[in-house]
Amino acid sequence: MFDKILIANRGEIACRVIETARSMGVKTVAVYSDADRASKHVVMADEAFHIGHGPAPADSYLLGDEIIAIAKQSGAKAIHPGYGFLSENPDFVDAVETAGLVFIGPSADAIRKMGLKDAAKVLMEKAGVPVVPGYHGSNQDTDHLWGAADAIGYPVLIKAVAGGGGKGMRLVERSEDFTDALASAQGEATTSFGNADVLIEKYIQQPRHIEIQVFGDGTHAVHLFERDCSLQRRHQKVIEEAPAPGMTQEMRDAMGQAGVRAAEAIGYKGAGTVEFIVDGTNGLRADGFWFMEMNTRLQVEHPVSELITGVDLVEWQLRVAAGETLPAQQGELSITGHAFEARLYAEDVPKGFLPATGTLTHLHFPAGCRADSGVRAGDTISPWYDPMISKVIVHGPTREIALSRLSQALEGTEVGGTVTNLAFLGALAAHAGFAKGDVDTGLIARDLDALVAAPEVKPHHRAAAAMQALDLVEATWDTGFTLWADLHRSVHLMHQDEIFEAMVEVDGPDRQIWTIGEDQIVANRIGGRWDLGGHSLPTLSQAGARITVYDDYGLVFDVIDPLDRDASAGGDLNVIEAPMPGLVKAVFAKPGDAVKEGDRLAILEAMKMEHSLLAARDGVVAEVLATDGDQVEAGAALVRLEED
Ligand code: MV4
């Protein structure tokens, strides 16, 4: 076994790898960017080295040569790439091996073989893995592709061979729409991947995304059963589970064997995932799954497979990379119970899932769940990386019990200092169709309105926030409650863009009478615990002017200075700003254009997503201050409208 490894990553996956390495007696070396000097993974590792010249991935975690030099210098014998960053970069694998180090993962050759969809499909077909019917040949002539689409039968899907995450993908319903859709897919494929080639597939309606966890030693492979990742929003996974609801033994065997054939066909080494698309319209059938792609890395959602099999996949990665054969034979692997993983993000769900930033003033996970997290209370979710706060992972003897444990875990999770998707996750965990196992990739979009409905804030929540704002929670005769303080006080608070005033009549340290709009709430402290009109006071936290009430997944209130109300309620409607640092993908406005409120003026790519920037009012464009390809800071003015 290696005595020391370097982890070329950050956040929760770096912490996850360090934990297993430590348990195996393997020393760890962390690397960190400017933005991560005091991060959890840096503190956890035995040694840590600064890399790069800026927080952006291209200036830090993607600097393969610098990372390899640090591995050599520190005496690490192997590099674990985590996921993302350099994990599926075959040139990096070559460079690691040329430097005399071990890459903890597959060979460069295996990564290259799965890199392009058309070549991968040809290879998989030869290996006896079912692939979606379609055309994946080299003839890219428009008429030829059109003829292929007509022969397959509509609807068809055009996919960029170099694509991923839905980019360069077009659904075509009718033959007469084909050539326009093709041109558009080719254009997007060229800008995004520098490769215009496409393939054509039969479109699978209401698909489910079921993937097989595989593990190889370079020659032989086993599978660790399936995960269902159908709960997605715009190609971002939200909740994953294992095993898949409704899976039959026959289909599981067929899919597992197909996964193993895929892995063995490319001499796969380490942890990998073979993604299949499944026709979910008529239940699961052993002949109703088709290969989509193989991810040649450990995946974010690997913990659900760990919880149902009892295998530590990172331990297996280290052992196989160090030269051991497969740690278990297929017959030794079995499924126990059911597991779910929910991805907790700093994001503003009512604002269209906009990634959020902020310093976590409070972070608590309840007992009974596994929280894989790369941050602690006091850490900052910066705009530079994925805004994941934690994965909340649960296991139970049955799907029903595991799902209720997920709900419980989400209800008991407390995050202060930023908005999160916790309420959205809680609503999904309580979704009736999800509970029945009726999952498909369209579920979230179909029920989006109900899933994102903000929980209704109740009078006692407002009173709780106001008590915190006026420092009336802890006050006692001993700690500063004074008879001569004002007995009538008030505070302005804002919750979800709505400002309200809370007025209080303080009747001694243990009794307050609150008036908030039409509501009156009497607060009584009994035996040291506050009761607010029949509700006990929830946990509270405060950071600066922001107060979080830990009920209904965390309700955020901002204390408003009444004199400054205009400034806090709305911004400058004349200027369209970048809400976070990112890359300007497109600007649609030209000076002199008349625009309407809500018109899309630009697209900003940040945190792996594209964000539309909209006009805040009707007006005329005065100035365009950014062009395609610009890297901009948060707050940068992109488009200015003429003064009204
Ligand atoms: C498909 C499909 C239907 N039919 N292929 C989306 C991302 C890319 N990896 C492949 N994707 C799809 N391919 C055929 N032939 C539907 C999707 C798809 C999807 C797949 C998995 C999970 C979520 C999805 C959401 C929308 C579309």
XYZ file of C-alpha atoms and ligand atoms in Angstrom:
671
model
C 0.000 0.000 0.000
C 1.132 3.581 -0.624
C 2.494 5.318 2.460
C 1.377 8.727 1.156
C -1.043 9.999 -1.514
C -1.909 13.426 -2.889
C -5.533 14.434 -3.389
C -5.898 16.681 -6.441
C -9.264 18.071 -5.404
C -11.123 20.101 -2.789
C -14.360 20.120 -0.836
C -16.304 17.095 0.256
C -14.612 14.584 -2.047
C -11.144 15.594 -0.845
C -12.346 15.162 2.754
C -13.997 11.842 1.878
C -10.758 10.458 0.385
C -8.634 11.739 3.282
C -10.904 9.989 5.789
C -10.515 6.561 4.190
C -6.788 7.043 3.554
C -6.299 7.884 7.237
C -8.251 4.798 8.316
C -5.885 2.714 6.164
C -2.772 4.315 7.624
C -2.033 6.214 4.414
C -0.704 9.785 4.841
C -2.395 12.511 2.803
C -1.251 15.609 0.963
C -3.800 18.293 0.130
C -3.491 21.072 -2.416
C -5.417 24.321 -2.162
C -6.171 27.421 -4.183
C -6.138 31.025 -2.982
C -9.807 30.684 -2.045
C -9.262 27.519 0.006
C -6.376 28.447 2.339
C -8.279 27.551 5.499
C -10.655 24.940 4.073
C -11.694 21.765 5.833
C -9.731 19.517 3.454
C -6.561 21.521 4.147
C -6.990 21.130 7.896
C -7.788 17.407 7.627
C -4.773 16.442 5.505
C -1.376 15.618 6.993
C 0.271 18.197 4.714
C -1.089 20.897 2.449
C 0.425 22.941 -0.369
C -0.796 26.091 -2.048
C -1.154 25.845 -5.821
C -1.660 28.236 -8.672
C -2.156 31.954 -8.918
C -5.847 32.499 -8.391
C -9.030 30.842 -7.200
C -10.449 29.910 -10.625
C -10.075 26.170 -11.391
C -8.036 26.969 -14.515
C -5.547 28.822 -12.269
C -5.463 26.200 -9.512
C -7.021 22.720 -9.398
C -6.555 22.186 -13.143
C -2.794 22.850 -13.071
C -1.740 19.236 -13.547
C 1.991 19.860 -13.862
C 2.153 21.904 -10.686
C 0.167 19.248 -8.803
C 2.501 16.508 -10.056
C 5.523 18.550 -8.947
C 4.047 18.861 -5.443
C 3.381 15.120 -5.323
C 7.042 14.442 -6.172
C 8.311 17.046 -3.713
C 6.145 15.766 -0.844
C 6.962 12.119 -1.427
C 3.405 11.098 -2.336
C 3.385 7.937 -4.453
C -0.054 8.279 -5.990
C -2.635 10.904 -6.935
C -6.363 10.611 -6.253
C -8.231 12.946 -8.621
C -11.645 12.932 -6.903
C -14.376 13.870 -9.382
C -14.502 16.805 -11.787
C -11.285 18.786 -12.348
C -8.579 16.400 -13.682
C -10.412 13.147 -12.957
C -11.248 12.252 -16.573
C -8.352 13.944 -18.324
C -6.277 11.271 -20.095
C -3.372 13.666 -20.734
C -3.097 14.191 -16.977
C -3.040 10.413 -16.437
C -0.190 10.142 -18.950
C 1.712 12.945 -17.206
C 1.234 11.354 -13.757
C 2.580 8.031 -15.022
C 5.469 9.649 -16.899
C 6.458 11.253 -13.582
C 6.683 7.789 -12.034
C 3.525 8.199 -9.944
C 0.327 6.141 -9.801
C -2.977 7.617 -10.971
C -5.714 6.257 -8.699
C -8.161 5.473 -11.468
C -8.368 4.003 -14.950
C -5.728 4.085 -17.672
C -5.557 7.012 -20.085
C -6.535 4.574 -22.828
C -9.754 3.523 -21.032
C -10.721 7.182 -20.488
C -10.086 7.997 -24.175
C -12.162 5.033 -25.340
C -15.217 6.377 -23.498
C -14.574 10.039 -24.323
C -16.474 10.224 -27.589
C -20.037 8.935 -27.678
C -19.964 7.500 -31.196
C -16.762 5.490 -30.727
C -17.935 4.346 -27.286
C -21.222 3.108 -28.778
C -19.405 1.131 -31.475
C -17.182 -0.438 -28.836
C -20.105 -1.264 -26.547
C -22.100 -2.810 -29.376
C -19.155 -5.110 -30.114
C -18.931 -6.025 -26.424
C -22.590 -7.080 -26.415
C -23.880 -4.111 -24.424
C -27.296 -2.867 -25.632
C -27.098 0.626 -27.154
C -29.942 2.981 -28.148
C -30.979 2.278 -31.751
C -29.653 4.998 -34.028
C -26.860 6.153 -36.297
C -23.384 6.579 -34.831
C -21.200 6.335 -37.899
C -18.643 8.705 -39.362
C -20.698 10.046 -42.291
C -21.691 13.544 -41.112
C -23.242 14.621 -44.403
C -26.542 16.412 -43.730
C -28.594 14.348 -46.183
C -27.098 11.146 -44.860
C -27.938 12.054 -41.239
C -31.424 13.131 -42.305
C -31.971 9.817 -44.070
C -30.755 7.988 -40.978
C -33.229 9.945 -38.820
C -36.113 9.105 -41.191
C -35.118 5.431 -41.068
C -34.966 5.391 -37.238
C -38.393 7.021 -37.038
C -39.362 10.183 -35.133
C -39.021 11.471 -32.478
C -35.222 11.326 -32.653
C -32.548 12.942 -30.547
C -29.469 14.567 -32.089
C -26.494 14.402 -29.710
C -23.019 15.897 -30.009
C -20.492 13.029 -29.931
C -18.295 15.110 -27.624
C -21.288 16.294 -25.595
C -22.364 15.865 -22.025
C -24.969 17.228 -19.665
C -27.471 17.816 -22.439
C -25.303 20.258 -24.399
C -25.487 19.975 -28.162
C -28.630 17.853 -27.824
C -31.793 18.484 -29.909
C -35.128 16.675 -29.919
C -36.687 16.418 -33.381
C -40.361 15.486 -33.674
C -40.860 15.650 -37.478
C -38.710 15.060 -40.552
C -39.272 18.605 -41.831
C -37.682 20.033 -38.660
C -34.559 17.883 -38.918
C -32.120 20.074 -40.868
C -32.699 23.193 -38.742
C -32.226 21.198 -35.529
C -29.090 19.588 -36.957
C -27.531 22.957 -37.812
C -28.321 24.254 -34.344
C -26.880 21.174 -32.590
C -23.742 21.332 -34.741
C -23.310 25.029 -33.960
C -23.594 24.454 -30.206
C -21.289 21.423 -30.411
C -18.665 23.485 -32.236
C -18.722 26.352 -29.710
C -18.884 24.086 -26.662
C -16.583 21.227 -27.652
C -14.770 22.277 -30.825
C -16.237 19.182 -32.498
C -19.338 19.415 -34.696
C -19.922 15.648 -35.041
C -23.280 14.270 -33.943
C -25.069 10.979 -33.645
C -28.769 10.301 -34.040
C -30.811 8.222 -31.586
C -34.334 7.007 -31.203
C -35.856 9.227 -28.497
C -36.815 7.328 -25.368
C -39.938 8.865 -23.784
C -40.155 9.392 -20.002
C -36.702 7.959 -19.488
C -35.264 6.772 -16.232
C -31.575 7.129 -15.543
C -30.280 3.935 -13.970
C -26.545 3.431 -13.663
C -24.381 0.479 -12.678
C -21.487 0.933 -10.292
C -18.604 -1.121 -11.635
C -15.174 -1.831 -10.271
C -12.259 -3.285 -12.219
C -8.669 -4.303 -11.608
C -7.626 -3.753 -15.233
C -8.676 -7.233 -16.354
C -11.682 -8.404 -14.389
C -14.606 -6.361 -13.177
C -17.507 -6.758 -10.780
C -20.595 -4.614 -10.345
C -22.029 -3.179 -7.144
C -25.593 -3.074 -8.441
C -27.554 -0.077 -9.631
C -28.382 3.464 -8.597
C -31.446 5.339 -9.795
C -30.626 8.970 -10.562
C -33.853 9.902 -12.290
C -34.628 12.825 -9.979
C -32.836 15.526 -11.915
C -33.388 19.156 -12.716
C -31.821 20.404 -15.924
C -29.337 17.518 -15.941
C -28.299 18.188 -12.335
C -28.964 15.248 -10.053
C -30.969 16.113 -6.956
C -31.757 12.876 -5.085
C -30.213 9.495 -5.913
C -31.048 6.091 -4.516
C -29.970 2.480 -4.528
C -31.338 0.049 -5.433
C -33.705 1.312 -8.169
C -37.413 1.187 -7.305
C -39.226 -1.538 -9.223
C -36.032 -3.329 -10.270
C -36.471 -7.048 -10.943
C -33.804 -9.662 -10.295
C -33.752 -10.533 -14.004
C -33.182 -6.942 -15.106
C -30.609 -6.321 -12.370
C -28.614 -9.349 -13.526
C -28.836 -8.231 -17.168
C -27.785 -4.662 -16.375
C -25.027 -5.753 -14.012
C -23.610 -8.118 -16.604
C -23.782 -5.389 -19.257
C -21.881 -3.058 -16.913
C -19.215 -5.677 -16.307
C -18.888 -6.358 -20.067
C -18.497 -2.609 -20.690
C -15.773 -2.314 -18.044
C -13.894 -5.419 -19.145
C -14.059 -4.379 -22.815
C -11.830 -1.398 -22.050
C -9.619 -3.049 -19.402
C -11.136 -0.817 -16.751
C -9.314 -0.255 -13.473
C -10.877 1.346 -10.404
C -14.374 2.684 -9.734
C -16.549 3.571 -12.710
C -20.169 4.004 -13.651
C -21.991 2.749 -16.693
C -25.051 4.917 -17.342
C -28.098 3.416 -18.934
C -31.273 4.990 -20.155
C -34.350 2.987 -19.271
C -37.787 3.180 -20.836
C -39.988 3.811 -17.822
C -43.347 3.919 -19.600
C -44.346 0.305 -18.885
C -42.419 -0.698 -15.782
C -38.911 -2.127 -15.906
C -38.145 -4.885 -18.411
C -34.922 -6.896 -18.733
C -34.630 -5.852 -22.416
C -35.576 -2.197 -21.835
C -32.224 -0.560 -21.066
C -29.579 0.974 -23.305
C -26.019 2.209 -22.782
C -25.629 5.996 -22.719
C -22.122 6.698 -21.476
C -19.504 5.556 -19.026
C -18.147 7.886 -16.367
C -14.561 6.883 -15.768
C -14.311 8.171 -12.192
C -15.782 7.814 -8.721
C -19.145 9.616 -8.795
C -20.702 12.094 -6.397
C -23.475 9.633 -5.576
C -21.201 6.661 -4.766
C -22.226 6.641 -1.055
C -25.640 5.087 -1.733
C -23.869 2.087 -3.275
C -21.532 1.947 -0.284
C -24.425 1.903 2.178
C -26.291 -0.960 0.477
C -23.177 -3.122 -0.115
C -21.030 -2.274 2.915
C -18.069 -1.611 0.597
C -15.838 1.446 1.049
C -15.223 2.321 -2.610
C -12.314 4.642 -1.834
C -10.603 1.822 0.073
C -11.072 -0.391 -2.987
C -9.658 2.361 -5.208
C -6.489 2.612 -3.119
C -6.045 -1.165 -2.873
C -6.453 -1.804 -6.600
C -4.280 1.187 -7.530
C -1.596 -0.260 -5.234
C -1.650 -3.489 -7.247
C -4.109 -5.753 -5.432
C -6.631 -7.815 -7.363
C -10.352 -7.203 -6.902
C -11.163 -7.138 -3.179
C -14.326 -9.247 -3.694
C -15.842 -11.630 -6.208
C -19.310 -10.982 -7.647
C -20.867 -13.751 -5.542
C -19.613 -12.110 -2.355
C -21.509 -8.886 -3.060
C -25.120 -8.395 -2.066
C -27.648 -5.659 -1.342
C -28.801 -4.860 2.186
C -31.659 -2.387 2.524
C -32.095 0.875 0.679
C -30.197 4.179 0.591
C -30.893 7.765 -0.509
C -28.623 10.733 -1.074
C -29.857 14.331 -1.273
C -27.576 17.083 -2.524
C -27.746 20.125 -0.284
C -26.755 23.286 -2.148
C -26.414 26.973 -1.364
C -28.952 28.158 -3.906
C -31.917 30.445 -4.155
C -34.741 28.159 -5.238
C -37.468 30.833 -5.682
C -35.025 32.797 -7.879
C -34.736 29.917 -10.322
C -32.182 27.855 -8.352
C -29.608 30.637 -8.623
C -26.370 29.537 -6.940
C -25.814 31.454 -3.711
C -22.722 32.324 -1.750
C -22.171 33.283 1.851
C -20.468 32.418 5.075
C -22.064 29.556 6.951
C -22.784 30.958 10.365
C -24.338 27.740 11.566
C -24.223 24.136 10.300
C -25.785 21.148 11.984
C -26.715 17.664 10.780
C -28.875 15.389 12.905
C -27.796 11.974 14.140
C -28.926 9.096 11.925
C -27.532 10.349 8.638
C -24.180 10.391 6.885
C -23.318 13.988 5.981
C -20.418 14.097 3.523
C -19.413 17.729 3.614
C -16.416 19.845 2.725
C -17.395 22.793 4.880
C -17.783 23.642 8.568
C -19.632 26.437 10.354
C -17.611 29.572 9.670
C -16.587 28.462 6.162
C -17.569 30.364 3.063
C -19.390 29.069 0.008
C -17.399 30.999 -2.564
C -18.503 31.767 -6.094
C -15.568 29.870 -7.565
C -16.690 26.302 -7.115
C -19.766 24.145 -7.027
C -22.013 25.516 -4.225
C -22.628 22.136 -2.589
C -22.806 22.324 1.197
C -23.199 18.633 1.886
C -24.628 15.350 0.780
C -27.225 14.010 3.204
C -27.178 10.222 2.969
C -29.403 7.726 4.767
C -29.861 3.966 4.863
C -32.746 1.809 6.048
C -33.967 -1.763 5.862
C -36.673 -0.870 3.300
C -37.223 1.967 0.818
C -40.114 3.279 2.888
C -38.059 3.451 6.078
C -35.026 4.913 4.302
C -37.250 7.608 2.762
C -38.730 8.575 6.103
C -35.196 8.728 7.501
C -34.317 11.066 4.624
C -37.239 13.334 5.523
C -36.207 13.282 9.160
C -32.581 14.036 8.318
C -33.573 16.975 6.117
C -35.938 18.337 8.770
C -33.127 18.198 11.320
C -30.515 19.857 9.105
C -29.729 23.473 10.008
C -27.802 25.833 7.719
C -27.333 29.495 8.616
C -25.800 32.301 6.614
C -27.017 31.385 3.145
C -30.201 30.336 1.413
C -30.328 26.631 0.526
C -32.398 24.106 -1.395
C -33.294 22.299 1.841
C -37.035 23.025 1.615
C -37.052 21.814 -2.016
C -35.319 18.577 -0.969
C -37.804 18.192 1.876
C -40.729 18.676 -0.533
C -39.267 16.051 -2.873
C -38.770 13.584 -0.016
C -42.471 14.077 0.786
C -43.667 13.819 -2.858
C -46.366 11.152 -3.216
C -45.181 9.911 -6.633
C -41.609 9.657 -5.416
C -42.785 7.729 -2.345
C -44.503 5.237 -4.664
C -41.305 4.847 -6.683
C -42.817 6.500 -9.772
C -39.571 8.232 -10.699
C -38.545 9.496 -14.112
C -36.406 12.346 -15.354
C -39.465 14.569 -15.895
C -40.877 14.346 -12.338
C -39.311 17.541 -11.005
C -40.218 19.646 -14.041
C -43.849 18.428 -13.998
C -44.375 19.285 -10.326
C -41.949 22.187 -10.071
C -44.473 24.757 -8.834
C -45.538 22.648 -5.866
C -41.954 21.622 -5.093
C -40.585 25.158 -4.991
C -43.542 26.751 -3.187
C -41.993 28.600 -0.270
C -43.236 27.298 3.074
C -45.685 29.798 4.522
C -44.016 31.797 7.241
C -46.160 31.864 10.382
C -46.624 34.615 12.974
C -44.514 32.803 15.567
C -41.635 32.574 13.044
C -41.778 36.340 12.542
C -41.905 36.898 16.286
C -38.942 34.565 16.823
C -36.850 36.465 14.269
C -37.864 39.767 15.850
C -36.937 38.519 19.346
C -33.490 37.700 18.021
C -33.214 41.042 16.207
C -33.982 42.994 19.407
C -31.797 40.736 21.542
C -34.750 39.631 23.642
C -34.114 35.862 23.629
C -31.342 35.525 26.164
C -32.073 38.577 28.287
C -32.624 37.890 32.004
C -32.410 40.072 35.091
C -28.822 38.832 35.447
C -27.630 39.270 31.873
C -28.729 42.770 31.204
C -32.515 42.953 31.204
C -33.249 46.299 32.772
C -36.447 47.803 33.955
C -35.499 51.198 32.597
C -35.052 50.006 28.973
C -37.818 50.982 26.538
C -40.803 48.777 27.144
C -42.197 49.435 23.663
C -39.849 48.658 20.837
C -40.102 47.721 17.175
C -37.998 46.346 14.362
C -38.351 46.059 10.582
C -37.558 42.694 9.057
C -37.563 41.420 5.505
C -38.499 37.867 4.515
C -38.494 36.932 0.817
C -38.581 40.551 -0.360
C -41.479 41.437 1.945
C -40.826 43.956 4.713
C -42.869 43.916 7.923
C -42.711 45.644 11.262
C -42.767 43.739 14.543
C -43.733 45.680 17.663
C -43.260 44.423 21.190
C -44.407 45.335 24.632
C -41.862 43.908 27.054
C -43.519 42.750 30.256
C -40.469 41.674 32.260
C -37.722 39.260 31.186
C -40.104 36.298 30.756
C -43.089 37.791 28.958
C -43.440 39.768 25.706
C -46.501 40.755 23.745
C -45.787 41.000 20.026
C -47.925 42.736 17.423
C -47.061 41.929 13.819
C -49.612 43.209 11.302
C -52.953 41.710 12.332
C -51.360 39.078 14.533
C -50.686 39.191 18.231
C -48.288 36.627 19.708
C -47.640 36.306 23.412
C -44.198 35.011 24.318
C -43.815 33.370 27.715
C -40.679 31.875 29.183
C -41.592 28.837 31.228
C -38.880 26.791 32.902
C -36.251 28.609 30.843
C -37.946 27.789 27.481
C -39.791 30.315 25.368
C -43.281 29.502 24.205
C -44.706 31.626 21.372
C -48.463 31.209 21.453
C -48.224 27.420 21.679
C -45.046 26.922 19.615
C -41.726 26.481 21.322
C -39.086 28.917 20.146
C -37.093 27.310 17.289
C -33.284 27.343 17.184
C -32.058 30.716 15.902
C -28.807 32.020 14.505
C -27.675 35.459 13.461
C -24.854 36.733 11.291
C -24.737 40.466 10.870
C -28.225 41.535 9.841
C -29.303 38.054 8.722
C -31.294 35.866 11.080
C -32.214 32.247 10.442
C -35.137 30.579 12.206
C -34.658 26.796 12.082
C -38.142 25.613 11.276
C -39.628 24.618 7.902
C -36.047 23.942 6.684
C -34.728 27.332 7.750
C -36.463 30.692 7.296
C -34.214 33.639 6.539
C -34.968 37.174 7.754
C -32.949 40.340 7.233
C -33.027 43.174 9.732
C -33.832 46.356 7.825
C -32.763 49.821 8.747
C -36.040 51.685 8.080
C -34.184 54.764 6.840
C -32.381 52.647 4.283
C -35.382 50.714 3.061
C -35.238 51.743 -0.604
C -31.636 50.725 -0.947
C -32.246 47.285 0.516
C -35.484 46.469 -1.238
C -34.477 47.020 -4.836
C -31.289 47.591 -6.752
C -30.441 49.936 -9.564
C -32.907 49.006 -12.281
C -30.821 50.789 -14.918
C -27.904 48.365 -14.824
C -27.868 44.632 -15.466
C -25.059 43.215 -13.345
C -23.352 39.853 -13.117
C -24.829 38.300 -9.942
C -21.657 36.231 -9.476
C -18.285 35.908 -11.166
C -18.490 34.014 -14.423
C -17.997 33.801 -18.136
C -20.186 35.899 -20.442
C -21.536 33.352 -22.939
C -23.677 35.695 -24.979
C -24.946 39.270 -24.996
C -28.185 39.836 -26.877
C -28.560 43.589 -26.322
C -27.277 46.306 -28.669
C -27.185 50.041 -27.929
C -30.485 51.552 -28.992
C -32.506 48.310 -28.602
C -35.896 48.725 -26.978
C -36.296 46.016 -24.325
C -39.164 44.847 -22.146
C -38.977 43.850 -18.485
C -37.966 40.184 -18.362
C -36.223 40.158 -21.756
C -33.081 38.064 -21.739
C -30.161 40.443 -22.292
C -27.187 38.161 -21.625
C -26.145 34.672 -20.545
C -23.572 34.178 -17.819
C -21.951 30.809 -17.228
C -21.011 30.320 -13.592
C -20.835 27.392 -11.229
C -21.283 24.922 -14.092
C -24.640 26.440 -15.083
C -25.906 29.014 -17.529
C -27.864 31.914 -16.061
C -30.082 34.238 -18.074
C -29.763 37.866 -17.078
C -33.023 39.704 -17.591
C -34.021 43.327 -18.031
C -35.427 44.633 -14.736
C -37.701 47.134 -16.505
C -38.834 48.289 -19.932
C -36.341 50.642 -21.516
C -33.780 51.402 -24.168
C -30.248 49.991 -24.085
C -27.762 52.807 -23.571
C -24.529 50.847 -23.353
C -23.284 47.273 -23.630
C -20.279 46.818 -21.355
C -19.389 43.160 -21.951
C -18.850 40.857 -24.895
C -18.963 37.094 -25.391
C -16.016 35.396 -23.755
C -15.418 38.041 -21.067
C -14.612 36.758 -17.579
C -16.385 39.123 -15.189
C -16.450 39.742 -11.445
C -19.602 39.706 -9.301
C -21.325 43.069 -9.615
C -19.768 43.903 -12.973
C -22.122 46.047 -15.052
C -22.958 44.220 -18.298
C -25.716 46.301 -19.853
C -26.933 49.803 -18.969
C -30.344 51.178 -19.866
C -31.029 54.818 -20.644
C -32.356 56.817 -17.671
C -36.150 57.003 -17.728
C -31.649 10.540 -24.191
C -32.976 10.762 -23.797
C -33.968 10.121 -24.500
N -33.655 9.332 -25.533
N -31.385 9.724 -25.230
C -29.646 13.767 -21.263
C -28.194 14.039 -20.976
C -27.417 13.082 -21.807
N -26.424 12.420 -21.014
C -28.411 12.130 -22.380
N -29.731 12.589 -22.032
C -30.822 11.989 -22.548
N -30.620 11.139 -23.584
C -32.374 9.147 -25.884
N -32.093 8.376 -26.924
C -33.209 11.617 -22.709
C -32.140 12.219 -22.091
C -32.459 13.033 -20.955
C -32.046 12.647 -19.682
C -31.300 11.497 -19.467
C -30.891 11.135 -18.218
C -31.251 11.928 -17.135
C -31.983 13.071 -17.314
C -32.389 13.447 -18.588
C -33.133 14.612 -18.756
C -33.521 14.976 -20.018
C -33.183 14.192 -21.110
